[in-house]
PDB file of C-alpha atoms and ligand atoms in Angstrom:
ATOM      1  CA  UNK Y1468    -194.685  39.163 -45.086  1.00 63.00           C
ATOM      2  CA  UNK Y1469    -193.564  40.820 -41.836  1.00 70.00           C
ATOM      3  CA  UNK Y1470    -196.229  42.790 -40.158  1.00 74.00           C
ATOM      4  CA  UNK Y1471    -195.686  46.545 -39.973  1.00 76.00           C
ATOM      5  CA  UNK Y1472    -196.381  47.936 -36.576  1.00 75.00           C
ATOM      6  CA  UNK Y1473    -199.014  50.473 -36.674  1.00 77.00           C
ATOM      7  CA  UNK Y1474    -199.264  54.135 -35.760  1.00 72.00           C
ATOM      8  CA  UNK Y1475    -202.212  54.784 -32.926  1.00 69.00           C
ATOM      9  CA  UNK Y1476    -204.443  57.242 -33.649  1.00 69.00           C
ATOM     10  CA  UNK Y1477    -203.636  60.159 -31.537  1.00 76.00           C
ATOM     11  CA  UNK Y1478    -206.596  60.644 -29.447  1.00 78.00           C
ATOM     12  CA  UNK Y1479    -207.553  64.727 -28.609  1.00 86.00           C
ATOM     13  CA  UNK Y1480    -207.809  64.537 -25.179  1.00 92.00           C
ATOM     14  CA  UNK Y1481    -205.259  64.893 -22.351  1.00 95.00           C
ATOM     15  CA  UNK Y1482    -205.466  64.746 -18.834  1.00 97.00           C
ATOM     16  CA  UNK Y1483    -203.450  66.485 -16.134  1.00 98.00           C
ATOM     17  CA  UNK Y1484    -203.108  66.145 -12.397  1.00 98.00           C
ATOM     18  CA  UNK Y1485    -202.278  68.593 -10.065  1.00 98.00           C
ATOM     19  CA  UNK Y1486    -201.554  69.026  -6.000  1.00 98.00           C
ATOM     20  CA  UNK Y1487    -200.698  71.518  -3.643  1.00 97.00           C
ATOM     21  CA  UNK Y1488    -200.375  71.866   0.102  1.00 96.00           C
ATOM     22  CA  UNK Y1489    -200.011  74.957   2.439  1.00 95.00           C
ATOM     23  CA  UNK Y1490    -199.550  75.506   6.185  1.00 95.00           C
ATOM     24  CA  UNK Y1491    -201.945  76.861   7.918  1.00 95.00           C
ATOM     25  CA  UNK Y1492    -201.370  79.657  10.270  1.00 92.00           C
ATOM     26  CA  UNK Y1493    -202.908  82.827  12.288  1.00 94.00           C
ATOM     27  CA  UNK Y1494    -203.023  86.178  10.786  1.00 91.00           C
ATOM     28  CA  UNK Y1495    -203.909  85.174   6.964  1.00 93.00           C
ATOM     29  CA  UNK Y1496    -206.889  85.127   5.041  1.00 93.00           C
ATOM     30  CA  UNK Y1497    -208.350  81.372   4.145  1.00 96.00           C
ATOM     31  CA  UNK Y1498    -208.900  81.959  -0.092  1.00 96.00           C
ATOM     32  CA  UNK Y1499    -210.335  78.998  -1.470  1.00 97.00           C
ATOM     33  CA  UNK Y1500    -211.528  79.337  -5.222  1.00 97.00           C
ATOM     34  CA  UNK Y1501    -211.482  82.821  -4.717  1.00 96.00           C
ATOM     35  CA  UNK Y1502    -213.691  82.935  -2.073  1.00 97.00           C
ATOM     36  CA  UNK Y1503    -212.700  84.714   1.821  1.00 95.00           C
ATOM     37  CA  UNK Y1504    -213.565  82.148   4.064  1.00 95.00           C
ATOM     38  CA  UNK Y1505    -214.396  83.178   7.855  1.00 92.00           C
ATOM     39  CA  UNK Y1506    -211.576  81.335   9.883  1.00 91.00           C
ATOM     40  CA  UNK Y1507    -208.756  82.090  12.565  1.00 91.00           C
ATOM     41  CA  UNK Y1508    -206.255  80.622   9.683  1.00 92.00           C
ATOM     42  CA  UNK Y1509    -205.428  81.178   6.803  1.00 92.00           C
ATOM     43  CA  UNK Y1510    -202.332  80.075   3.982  1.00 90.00           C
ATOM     44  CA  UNK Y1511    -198.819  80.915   4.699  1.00 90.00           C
ATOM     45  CA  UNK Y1512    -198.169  81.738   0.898  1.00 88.00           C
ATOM     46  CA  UNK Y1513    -196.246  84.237  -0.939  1.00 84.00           C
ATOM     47  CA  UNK Y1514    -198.935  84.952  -3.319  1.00 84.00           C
ATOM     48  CA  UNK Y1515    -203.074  84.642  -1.581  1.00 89.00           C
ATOM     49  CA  UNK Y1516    -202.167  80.735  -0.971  1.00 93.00           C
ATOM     50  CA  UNK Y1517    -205.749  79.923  -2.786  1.00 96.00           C
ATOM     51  CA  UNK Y1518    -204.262  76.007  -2.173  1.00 97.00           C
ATOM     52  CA  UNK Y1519    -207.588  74.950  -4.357  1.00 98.00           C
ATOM     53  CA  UNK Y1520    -206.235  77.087  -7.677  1.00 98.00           C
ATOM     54  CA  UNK Y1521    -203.016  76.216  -7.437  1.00 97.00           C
ATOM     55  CA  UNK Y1522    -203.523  72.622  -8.223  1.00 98.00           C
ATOM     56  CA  UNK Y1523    -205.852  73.527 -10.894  1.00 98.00           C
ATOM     57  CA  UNK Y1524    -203.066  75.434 -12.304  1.00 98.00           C
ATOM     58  CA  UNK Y1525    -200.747  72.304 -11.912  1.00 98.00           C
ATOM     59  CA  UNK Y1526    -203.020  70.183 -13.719  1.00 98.00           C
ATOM     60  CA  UNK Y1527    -203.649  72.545 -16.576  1.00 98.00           C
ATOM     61  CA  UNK Y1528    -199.988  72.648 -17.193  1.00 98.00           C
ATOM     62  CA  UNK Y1529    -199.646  69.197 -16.872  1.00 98.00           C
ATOM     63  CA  UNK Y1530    -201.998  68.491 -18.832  1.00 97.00           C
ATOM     64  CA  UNK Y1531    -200.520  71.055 -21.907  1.00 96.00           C
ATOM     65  CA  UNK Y1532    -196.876  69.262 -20.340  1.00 96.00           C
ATOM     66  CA  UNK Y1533    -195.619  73.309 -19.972  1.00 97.00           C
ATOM     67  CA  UNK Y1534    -194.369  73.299 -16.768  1.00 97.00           C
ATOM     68  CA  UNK Y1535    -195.516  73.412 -13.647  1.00 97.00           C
ATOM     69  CA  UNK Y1536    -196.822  76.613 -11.174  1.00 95.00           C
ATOM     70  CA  UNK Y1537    -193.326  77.134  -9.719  1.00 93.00           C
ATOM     71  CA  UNK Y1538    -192.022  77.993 -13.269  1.00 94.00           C
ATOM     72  CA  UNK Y1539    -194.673  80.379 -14.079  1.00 95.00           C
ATOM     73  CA  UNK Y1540    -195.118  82.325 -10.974  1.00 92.00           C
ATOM     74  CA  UNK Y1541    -191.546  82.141  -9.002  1.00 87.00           C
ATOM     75  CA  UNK Y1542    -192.562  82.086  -5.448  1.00 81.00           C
ATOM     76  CA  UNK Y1543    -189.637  84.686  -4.697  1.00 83.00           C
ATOM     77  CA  UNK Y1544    -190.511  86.897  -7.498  1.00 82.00           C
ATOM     78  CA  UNK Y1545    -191.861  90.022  -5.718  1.00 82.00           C
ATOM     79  CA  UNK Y1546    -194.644  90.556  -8.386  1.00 83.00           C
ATOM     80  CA  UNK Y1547    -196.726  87.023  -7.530  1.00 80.00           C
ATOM     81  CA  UNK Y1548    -196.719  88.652  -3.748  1.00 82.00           C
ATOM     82  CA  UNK Y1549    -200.192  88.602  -2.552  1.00 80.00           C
ATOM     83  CA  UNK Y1550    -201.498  88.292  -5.684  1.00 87.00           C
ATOM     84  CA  UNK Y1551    -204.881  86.758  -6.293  1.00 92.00           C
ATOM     85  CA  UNK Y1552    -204.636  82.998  -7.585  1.00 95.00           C
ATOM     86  CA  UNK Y1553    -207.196  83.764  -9.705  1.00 96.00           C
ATOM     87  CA  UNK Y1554    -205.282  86.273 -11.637  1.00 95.00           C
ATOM     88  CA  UNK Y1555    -202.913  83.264 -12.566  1.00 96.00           C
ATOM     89  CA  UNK Y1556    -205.430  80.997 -12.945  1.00 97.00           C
ATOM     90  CA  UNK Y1557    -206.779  82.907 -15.902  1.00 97.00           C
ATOM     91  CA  UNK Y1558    -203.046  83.839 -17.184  1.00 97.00           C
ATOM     92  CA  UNK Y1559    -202.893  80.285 -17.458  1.00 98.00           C
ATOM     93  CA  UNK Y1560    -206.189  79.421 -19.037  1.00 98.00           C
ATOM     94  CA  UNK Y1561    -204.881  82.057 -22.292  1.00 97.00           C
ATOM     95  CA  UNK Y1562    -201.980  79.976 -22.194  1.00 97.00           C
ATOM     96  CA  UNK Y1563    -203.242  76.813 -23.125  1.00 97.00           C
ATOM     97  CA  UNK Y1564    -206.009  78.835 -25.779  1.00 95.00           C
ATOM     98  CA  UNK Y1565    -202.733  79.819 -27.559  1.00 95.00           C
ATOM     99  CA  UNK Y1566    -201.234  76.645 -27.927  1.00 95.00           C
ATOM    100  CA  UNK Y1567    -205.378  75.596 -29.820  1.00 94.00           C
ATOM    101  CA  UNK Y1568    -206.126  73.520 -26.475  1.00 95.00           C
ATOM    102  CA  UNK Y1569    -209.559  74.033 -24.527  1.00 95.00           C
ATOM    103  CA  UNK Y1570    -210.552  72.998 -20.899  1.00 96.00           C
ATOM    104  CA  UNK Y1571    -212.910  70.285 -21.117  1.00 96.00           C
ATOM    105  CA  UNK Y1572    -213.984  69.689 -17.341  1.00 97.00           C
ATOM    106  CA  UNK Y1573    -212.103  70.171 -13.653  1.00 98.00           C
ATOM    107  CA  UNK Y1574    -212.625  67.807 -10.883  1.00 98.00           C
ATOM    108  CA  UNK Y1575    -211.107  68.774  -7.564  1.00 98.00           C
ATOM    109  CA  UNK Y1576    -210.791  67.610  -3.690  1.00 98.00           C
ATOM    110  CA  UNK Y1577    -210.096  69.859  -1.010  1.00 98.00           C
ATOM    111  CA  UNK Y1578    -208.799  68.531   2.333  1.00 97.00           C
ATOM    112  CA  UNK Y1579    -209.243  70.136   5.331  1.00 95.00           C
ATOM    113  CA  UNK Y1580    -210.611  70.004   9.109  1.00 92.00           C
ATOM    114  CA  UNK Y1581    -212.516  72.826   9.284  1.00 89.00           C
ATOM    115  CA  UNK Y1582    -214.522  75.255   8.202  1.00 91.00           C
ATOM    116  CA  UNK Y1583    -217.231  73.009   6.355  1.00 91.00           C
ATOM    117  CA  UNK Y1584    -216.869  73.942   2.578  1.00 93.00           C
ATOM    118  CA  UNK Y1585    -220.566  73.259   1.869  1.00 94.00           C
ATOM    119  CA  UNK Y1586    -222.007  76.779   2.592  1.00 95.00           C
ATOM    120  CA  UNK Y1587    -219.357  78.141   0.283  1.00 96.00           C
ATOM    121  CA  UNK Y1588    -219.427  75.295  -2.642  1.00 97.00           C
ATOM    122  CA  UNK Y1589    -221.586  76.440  -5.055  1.00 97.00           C
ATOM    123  CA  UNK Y1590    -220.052  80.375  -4.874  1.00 97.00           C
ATOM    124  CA  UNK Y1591    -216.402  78.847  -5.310  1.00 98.00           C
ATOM    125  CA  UNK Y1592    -217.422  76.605  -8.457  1.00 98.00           C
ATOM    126  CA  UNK Y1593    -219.061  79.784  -9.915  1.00 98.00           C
ATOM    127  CA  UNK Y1594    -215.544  81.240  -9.552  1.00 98.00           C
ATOM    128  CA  UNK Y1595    -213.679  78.786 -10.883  1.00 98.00           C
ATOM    129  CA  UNK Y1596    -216.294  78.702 -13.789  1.00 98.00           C
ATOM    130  CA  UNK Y1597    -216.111  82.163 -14.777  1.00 98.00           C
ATOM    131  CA  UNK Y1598    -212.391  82.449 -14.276  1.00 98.00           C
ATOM    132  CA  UNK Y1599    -211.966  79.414 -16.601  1.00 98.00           C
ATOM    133  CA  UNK Y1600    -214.717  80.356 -19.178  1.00 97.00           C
ATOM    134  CA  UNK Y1601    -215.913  76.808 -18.514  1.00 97.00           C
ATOM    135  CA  UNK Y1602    -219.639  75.613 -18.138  1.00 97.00           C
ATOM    136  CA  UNK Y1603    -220.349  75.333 -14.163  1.00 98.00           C
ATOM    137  CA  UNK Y1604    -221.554  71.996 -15.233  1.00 98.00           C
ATOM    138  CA  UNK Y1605    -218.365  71.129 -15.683  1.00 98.00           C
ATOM    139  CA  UNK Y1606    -216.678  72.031 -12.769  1.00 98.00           C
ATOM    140  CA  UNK Y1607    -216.600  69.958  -9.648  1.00 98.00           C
ATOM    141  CA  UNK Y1608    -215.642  70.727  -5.878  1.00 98.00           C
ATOM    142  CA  UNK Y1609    -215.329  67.824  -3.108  1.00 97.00           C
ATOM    143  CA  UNK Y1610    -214.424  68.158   0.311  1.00 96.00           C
ATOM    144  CA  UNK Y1611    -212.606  66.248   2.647  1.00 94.00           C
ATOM    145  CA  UNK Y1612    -211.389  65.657   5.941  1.00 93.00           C
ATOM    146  CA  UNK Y1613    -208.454  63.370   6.877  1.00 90.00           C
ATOM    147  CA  UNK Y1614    -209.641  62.064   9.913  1.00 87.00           C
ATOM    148  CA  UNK Y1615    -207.108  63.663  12.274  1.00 85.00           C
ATOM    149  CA  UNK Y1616    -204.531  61.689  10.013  1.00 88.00           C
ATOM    150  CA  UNK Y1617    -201.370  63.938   9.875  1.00 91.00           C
ATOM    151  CA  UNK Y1618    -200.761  67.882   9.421  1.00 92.00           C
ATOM    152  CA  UNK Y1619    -203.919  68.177   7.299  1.00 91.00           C
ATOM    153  CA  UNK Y1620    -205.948  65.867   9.991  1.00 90.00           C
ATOM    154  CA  UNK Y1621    -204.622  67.844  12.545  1.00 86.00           C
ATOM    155  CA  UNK Y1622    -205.955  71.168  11.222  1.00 88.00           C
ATOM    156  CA  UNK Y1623    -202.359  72.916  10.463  1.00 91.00           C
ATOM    157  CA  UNK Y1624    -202.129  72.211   6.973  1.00 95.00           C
ATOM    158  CA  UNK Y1625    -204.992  72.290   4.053  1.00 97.00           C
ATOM    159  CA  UNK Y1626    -204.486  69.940   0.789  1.00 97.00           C
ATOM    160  CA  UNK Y1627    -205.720  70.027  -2.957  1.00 98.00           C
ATOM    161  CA  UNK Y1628    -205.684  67.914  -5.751  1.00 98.00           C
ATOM    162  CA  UNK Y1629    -207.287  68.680  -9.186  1.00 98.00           C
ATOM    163  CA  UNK Y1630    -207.749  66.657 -12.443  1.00 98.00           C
ATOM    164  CA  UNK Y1631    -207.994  68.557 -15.610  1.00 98.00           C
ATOM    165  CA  UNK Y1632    -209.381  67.140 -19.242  1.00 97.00           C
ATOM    166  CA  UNK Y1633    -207.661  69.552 -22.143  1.00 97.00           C
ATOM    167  CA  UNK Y1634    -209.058  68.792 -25.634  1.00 94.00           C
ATOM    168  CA  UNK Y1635    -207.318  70.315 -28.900  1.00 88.00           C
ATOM    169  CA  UNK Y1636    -208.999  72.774 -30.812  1.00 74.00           C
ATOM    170  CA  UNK Y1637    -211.491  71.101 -32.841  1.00 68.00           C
ATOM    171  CA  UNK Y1638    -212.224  68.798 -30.183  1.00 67.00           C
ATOM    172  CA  UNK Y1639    -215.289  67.638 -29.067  1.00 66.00           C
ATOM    173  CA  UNK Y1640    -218.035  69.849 -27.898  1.00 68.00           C
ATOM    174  CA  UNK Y1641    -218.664  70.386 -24.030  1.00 65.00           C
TER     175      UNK Y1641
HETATM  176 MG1  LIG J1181    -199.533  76.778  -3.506  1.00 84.90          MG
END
């Protein structure tokens, strides 16, 4: 009798993965998490250039496989201009609630020279937390520096990466 190849069981969890990089310059506001950080530089963006939200947002809609930032929020559209991340950050969150899925937990690693994030850590995971409507438990914030490696190490650019865990609705609790 041949053996009959089974079906896995489809797990309720998926993961996403998200990145973003911006170029630092004079004469814009540094928005990280939603918080005004005090610094020469700031994001050359079209919208606030909140380079910590925006890979969130990349690896929420990874993680739901709908697309990525870009699609959602045209950078030349003149309605995204200026416009807090955190707006889209929660536009996105009630995206994935209608399609039944529900943020689990959000790890995250800023990269940048300077200012230290430390002093402004605890204020930016409470933002991300109540934009998200997820515990502050679950959110994490890491910084890094790239050891004057490249634009980042040099102090004219400022990286993020994020890694998102969605669970379907009837998941498992928090
Ligand atoms: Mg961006």
């Amino acid at each position: 009798m041949t053996a009959q190849p089974r079906k896995p069981p489809s797990l309720p969890f998926r993961i996403g993965f998200g990145y973003d990089i911006h170029k630092l310059i004079e004469g814009r506001k540094l928005i990280l998490a939603g918080v005004d950080f005090p610094s020469p530089v700031g994001c050359l963006a079209h919208s606030d250039g909140d380079v910590l939200i925006h890979a969130v947002i990349d690896a929420l809609l990874g993680a739901a496989a709908l697309g990525d930032i870009g699609q959602h929020f045209p950078p030349d559209d003149p309605v995204w201009k200026d416009v807090s991340s955190k707006k889209l950050l929660r536009q996105v969150c009630d995206l994935l609630s209608k399609h039944g899925y529900r943020v689990h937990n959000v790890d995250s690693t800023i990269i940048l020279e300077k200012p230290k994030l430390l002093p402004f850590k605890e204020k930016m995971r409470e933002n991300l937390s109540g934009t998200m409507h997820v515990p502050l438990h679950s959110i994490s914030i890491k910084g890094k520096t790239k050891e004057q490696c490249d634009a980042a190490g040099a102090g004219e650019a400022i990286e993020a990466y994020a890694v998102v865990l969605i669970t379907e609705a009837g998941g498992p609790p928090r």
